[in-house]
Structure formats: structure tokens, C-alpha cells
């Protein structure tokens, strides 16, 4: 383990230093070059085509090679049940995810936009394909407000193209898009649109996107609450800012105090909100957490200075060449989301590979755009007065060079830390960015095999009115069944489906994933050797389907 940790330190150190060096060199190179021609536009067009193509192709290959897991299955159940009149419910939440008798997903996260996004499923019957295409279209649409905002700030299309392309090569955005499905990521384009229309003073449209943003998931309202403070103190629009903050905090409190407890069947929703479980050491309510943070600053700072947390934070700002720090007012809007996730006891919540920082991404990007303007105008003026370095270049030239170097930083970060075909890990199987088997973006994981083809023959053998226990990678193909369980939970199951050859083994409530991966056969034996209760229906190439003998 220590050797693995040292290898990770070496990889990240080399990657960060290399990215900074390449981006720095590109900045001085671009200062001396002309920005005539349409090459920024060509870069943008290539980026959009490349991003949308590889993301879609790889997601479908992941689906066919059983690389989607329980999270994706939960959303397939939620969409299916909502369309078929069973409410926003998922059996996996009850059987395998530790939520007991809580049936409605709104008790876990309030995501009312699911009703809108589910409507096409009355026509489209391929639910997995729909979710894959839907999230890719939504996330790709982020380039529209990204381009419009950058173009508006600099009154220049070329700079707009470069910033929009930079966003598409942002490693975290690509990881988010490749990871299963959930709602929080939808906040990225919506918040970008909100800020753009705020910038253009189109307030009616701004409020529409503000409302849509907070409807994505309850914690987005904490980010828009700080957006209101930004509007009051930095844009000097007190009425707009006050309304923004008021809408946000009232919505957040109503959701977590009234709506979620209602769906949980409890008068106190705080105990049912999954986020509070990982920050419970700070307090048992939002007010207690805030008081603890304010009254224990040194404890909080010590917590935040963890090496792994620092490394993950760098992965959010490195692709924008750290220019985000030069617009602290916009960057500060992300602080609520950043702080709560970095204070979490779960590494998943602050990993740059996952989606929990989705509400922060728009403002990290927007602050990089505004930071570029600040450097070009204020920084250049400062240096000119002192005859230092950049005094022979005008503001626009510096803005061009910075925008270009930010694109280079984003692309370089993608090479060292991203999941795309440009990345090292895509081609080098030994280049590991995380010590987890599920973190595998090598091209070999996308290649369908005969084994995968054989596994598909098992699904039609399970009737829809059956309760099924299956390993997590099979669950996305079983979402239409009566009840789903993640193996090795199988009490009450009518069928059990396992694959002894799949490398990613299970971990669920009451089952240590490390132990399960070391000796999965001990769990298989619970069914395989219990011939009095379980009958083997079909076996092929390590895939086994068992049926409960008493079930008809």
C-alpha cells in the first residue's frame, strides 16, 4: 500500500509540474504569435466533436461490457417506476443501500426535474441508452454559456472558443460524464446559463435558470445562496442578490425540513439526508455545523490540509492554470459546495473523478475567464508601471495568450489526469491515478468479448415479476424486475445471477468489499452449495443463474 501511495505521489507530482511548465511555455510562445485566422474556432469545433463522440461511444461500450454498476441501476429503476406509476421509488435503495423502509427517493435527494426528464420515456423504450444520450447532451451544452460568457467579457469570439474548448477537456467534466448517471451534474450547464444571463442583465431568463438550477438537487441552493451574496456585494445589485439568496435558502430549508422528512415518513429529515452522515462530526443540523466551522477554525484548517484533499483540489484548478484565483469574488460562490465536500469523511465526496463538486465547476471556470480579464487589465497595468516583463504587450494580446495557455493547461491536464484517448492512462495500463479497481480507463476495458455476449443470454430467462439478486454489474439490465438486490444480499430473492470471471466484485451493506474481492467464492457458496433451496438453471463461461426451488 505504501509503495502504491508513493507511486501516486510521483505520478501526480510529475503531471502537475509538467502541466505548469508546458502551459507557462505556451503563454510566452503565444505572446509572440498572431491570433489571426480561424484556428481557435477549429479547436472549438474539434473539441465538441471529440468530446461528444468519445463520451457517447465509451459509455455504450461500458454498458455492453458490464462496467455500469448500482448507481446507474438505481436511476433506471427510478425512471422506470416514475413512468409506470409506481412513484419515484427504487427497490435497490431498500434492499441493498441501507435505507430500510424508506421507499421514495425524494427522502434521500429531492430531484423534482426527474418528472420532466422522464417524459420522453413514454416514447423511448431503451432506458439505458436514453440516460446515456441525455446526460451527454446536457453536459455538452455547457459549452454554449461558457462560450457566450467568455465572448461577452472580451468582446472576442476567438477567446470565447478557446475557453469553451478548455471546459470540454477539463478532466473532471469527462469523468463525470463517463460515470453512471445522477442529477447533480445537470447543475453545470444550468448554473452557467444563470450566470451568463445575470451578466447580460436579462433578469427574467436569469431567474428561470436559477429556479431550474436549485430544482436539480437540494444542495445546489447552497451555491446559489452565495451567488446572491456575490450579486449584492460585487455587482451592487442588492434587490436581485437579496431575492436570489432568499429563494435559495428558503427552498433549501423547506426541502430538508419539510419535503424530505415527509417522504421519509419522519418529522425530522436531518437524520435521513445522506450528506449529513459524512459530516455528522461537525453537528447534527445545518446551524450546528455552521457554528462548529466558525468556532473551530484551526480544526477545520487542519482537516482541509490533508494531502489527498489538497491533491484533489489542485485537480480542479490546475486545468485552468490557477487563473481562477485571480477572480476571488466569483470563485467564492463555489465555497459552500467545496467546503462541505472537503470536510466530508468520505473520499468519494472530494474526489475530482466523481460528480459531487458539480455545482462548483461553473464558478471555477467562470472565475478563470474573469481572472484572465483581471490579469490582462490590472496585472498588465501593474507591470507597465514598473517596466517589468510584459510592458511591450497590450491587454488583448495578454488575454489571447492566457486563454490559449489555459486551453493548453486543460489539454495537458487531460493527458496526465484525464480519461480520454489523449490520456496516458488510456494507453498505459500501469499508469494508475487511483488505487481502485473501479478506476480503470484503459482502452482494454471497453473491448467487448465473447464472455460479455454469453452473459446477455441469461437476462431473458428471468421473468419480470421475479425478485432478483445479482452482482452490481448485471443490475442495469434487470431494472424492470419486481425487486432488485445487490449480491451477496439475496434473502427473499427468486433468482440469483453471478459472474465469477468479472474482475470488479461486490461490496454492499454488511459486506466488506475488500474481503469480498479477496474471497468471493465464500459468498457464491451460500447459494451454489445450498442445493436444497437453489436450483442451477444455466451456467456458461463462469456466469451462473440460480432459481429458488419454491418459486413458481
Coordinates of C-alpha atoms in Angstrom, one line a residue, residues 291-304:
X291 CA -21.4 27.2 14.4
X292 CA -18.8 24.5 14.6
X293 CA -17.0 25.7 11.5
X294 CA -16.9 29.3 12.8
X295 CA -15.8 28.4 16.3
X296 CA -13.2 25.7 15.4
X297 CA -11.2 27.3 12.6
X298 CA -7.9 25.6 13.4
X299 CA -9.6 22.2 13.4
X300 CA -11.2 22.9 10.1
X301 CA -8.0 24.1 8.5
X302 CA -6.1 21.1 9.8
X303 CA -8.8 18.9 8.3
X304 CA -8.6 20.6 4.9

